[in-house]
Short mmCIF file of C-alpha atoms in Angstrom, two decimals:
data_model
loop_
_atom_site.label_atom_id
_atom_site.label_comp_id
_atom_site.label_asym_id
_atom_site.label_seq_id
_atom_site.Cartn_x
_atom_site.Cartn_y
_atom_site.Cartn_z
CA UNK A 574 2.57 22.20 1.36
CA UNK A 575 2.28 21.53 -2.55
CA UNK A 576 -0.57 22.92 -4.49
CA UNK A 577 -1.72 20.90 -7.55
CA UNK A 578 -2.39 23.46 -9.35
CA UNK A 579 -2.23 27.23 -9.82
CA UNK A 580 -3.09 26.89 -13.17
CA UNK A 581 -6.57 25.89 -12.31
CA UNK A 582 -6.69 29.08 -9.79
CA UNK A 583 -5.21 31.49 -12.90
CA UNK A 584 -7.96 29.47 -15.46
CA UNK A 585 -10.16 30.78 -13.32
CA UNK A 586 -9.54 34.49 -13.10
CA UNK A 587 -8.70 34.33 -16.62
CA UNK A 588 -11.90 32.82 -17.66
CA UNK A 589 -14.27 35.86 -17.22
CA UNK A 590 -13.30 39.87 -16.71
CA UNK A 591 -16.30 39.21 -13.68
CA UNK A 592 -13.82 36.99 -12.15
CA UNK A 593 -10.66 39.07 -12.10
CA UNK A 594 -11.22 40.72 -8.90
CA UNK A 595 -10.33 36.80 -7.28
CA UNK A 596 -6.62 36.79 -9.12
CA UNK A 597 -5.41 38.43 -5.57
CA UNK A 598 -7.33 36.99 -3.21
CA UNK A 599 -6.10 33.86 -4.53
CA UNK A 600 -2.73 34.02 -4.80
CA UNK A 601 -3.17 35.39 -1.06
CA UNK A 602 -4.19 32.38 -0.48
CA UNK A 603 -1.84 30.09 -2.44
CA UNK A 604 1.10 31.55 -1.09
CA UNK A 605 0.00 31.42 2.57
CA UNK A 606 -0.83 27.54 1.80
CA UNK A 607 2.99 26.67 -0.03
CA UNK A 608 4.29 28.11 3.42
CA UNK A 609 1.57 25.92 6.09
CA UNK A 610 2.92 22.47 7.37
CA UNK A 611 -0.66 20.85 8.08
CA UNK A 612 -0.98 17.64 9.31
CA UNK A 613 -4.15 17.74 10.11
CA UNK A 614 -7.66 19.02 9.39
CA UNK A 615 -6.90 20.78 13.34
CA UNK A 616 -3.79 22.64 11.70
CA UNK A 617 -6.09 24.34 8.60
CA UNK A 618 -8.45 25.12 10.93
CA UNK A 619 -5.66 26.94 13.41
CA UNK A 620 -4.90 28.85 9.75
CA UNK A 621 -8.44 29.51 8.22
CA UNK A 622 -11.32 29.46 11.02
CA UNK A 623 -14.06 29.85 8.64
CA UNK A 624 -12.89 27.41 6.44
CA UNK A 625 -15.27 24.09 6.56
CA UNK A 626 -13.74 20.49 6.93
CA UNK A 627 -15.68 18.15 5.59
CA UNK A 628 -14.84 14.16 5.42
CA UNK A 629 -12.19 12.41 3.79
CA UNK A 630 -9.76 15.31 3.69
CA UNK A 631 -12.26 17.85 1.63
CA UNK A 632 -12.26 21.31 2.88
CA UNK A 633 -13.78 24.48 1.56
CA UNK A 634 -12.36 28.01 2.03
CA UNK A 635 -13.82 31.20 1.44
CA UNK A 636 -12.36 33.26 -0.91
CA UNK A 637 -12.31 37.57 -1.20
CA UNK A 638 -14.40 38.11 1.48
CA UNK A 639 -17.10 34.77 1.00
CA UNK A 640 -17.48 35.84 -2.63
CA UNK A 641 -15.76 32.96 -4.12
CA UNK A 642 -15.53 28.98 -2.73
CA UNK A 643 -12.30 26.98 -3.01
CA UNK A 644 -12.73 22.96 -2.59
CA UNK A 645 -9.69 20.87 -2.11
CA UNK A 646 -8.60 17.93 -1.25
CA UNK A 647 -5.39 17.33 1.60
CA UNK A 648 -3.24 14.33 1.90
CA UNK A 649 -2.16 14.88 4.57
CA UNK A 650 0.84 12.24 5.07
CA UNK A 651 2.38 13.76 2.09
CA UNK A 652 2.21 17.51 2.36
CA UNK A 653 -0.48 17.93 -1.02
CA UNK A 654 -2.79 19.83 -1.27
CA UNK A 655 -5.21 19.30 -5.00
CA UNK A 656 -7.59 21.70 -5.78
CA UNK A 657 -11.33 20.46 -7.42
CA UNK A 658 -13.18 23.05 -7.14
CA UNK A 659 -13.03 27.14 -7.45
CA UNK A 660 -15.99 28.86 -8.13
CA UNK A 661 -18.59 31.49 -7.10
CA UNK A 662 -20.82 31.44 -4.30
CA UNK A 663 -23.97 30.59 -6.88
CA UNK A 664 -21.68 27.61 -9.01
CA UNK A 665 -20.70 25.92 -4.89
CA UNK A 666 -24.22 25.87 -4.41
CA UNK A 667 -25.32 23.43 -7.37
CA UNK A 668 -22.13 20.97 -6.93
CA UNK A 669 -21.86 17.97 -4.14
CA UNK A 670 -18.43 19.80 -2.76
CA UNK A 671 -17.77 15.81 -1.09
CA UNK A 672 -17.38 14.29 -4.60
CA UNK A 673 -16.11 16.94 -6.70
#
């Protein structure tokens, strides 16, 4: 898969000192996801059981242990995977995670 873009995932960490403990989590998670061939929301789900698919190819994953929320977006067809959202629990909570 391609991920568009780690430099929204290393914004993030970089943003706030409160945020660094997600830098490894992350890249955990990124690297895992450069080496998945999903074709499907079926194939995440095989990967990441607690992750949550939601319509139109949005699905949320929890992050270092449910502290942090990443929302992306899959096309599936071509292998991309775009990332809209990454935030804490408290920031998911206040955003409509369908239209972000």
């Amino acid at each position: 898969m391609r991920v568009i873009a780690l430099a929204t995932l290393k914004a993030f960490w970089e943003s706030s000192p409160e945020h660094l403990d997600a830098k490894e989590p992350m890249l955990a998670w990124y690297r895992y996801v450069l080496k998945a061939d999903w074709s499907s929301p079926a194939d995440v789900k095989q990967d990441f059981r607690s992750a949550s698919i939601l319509k139109d190819g949005r699905v949320v994953f929890n992050i270092a242990g449910n502290k942090y929320r990443l929302v992306v977006w899959i096309n599936y067809p071509y292998r991309v995977v775009y990332i809209r959202f990454i935030g804490t629990h408290a920031r998911y909570d206040k955003i409509d995670a369908q239209n972000i």
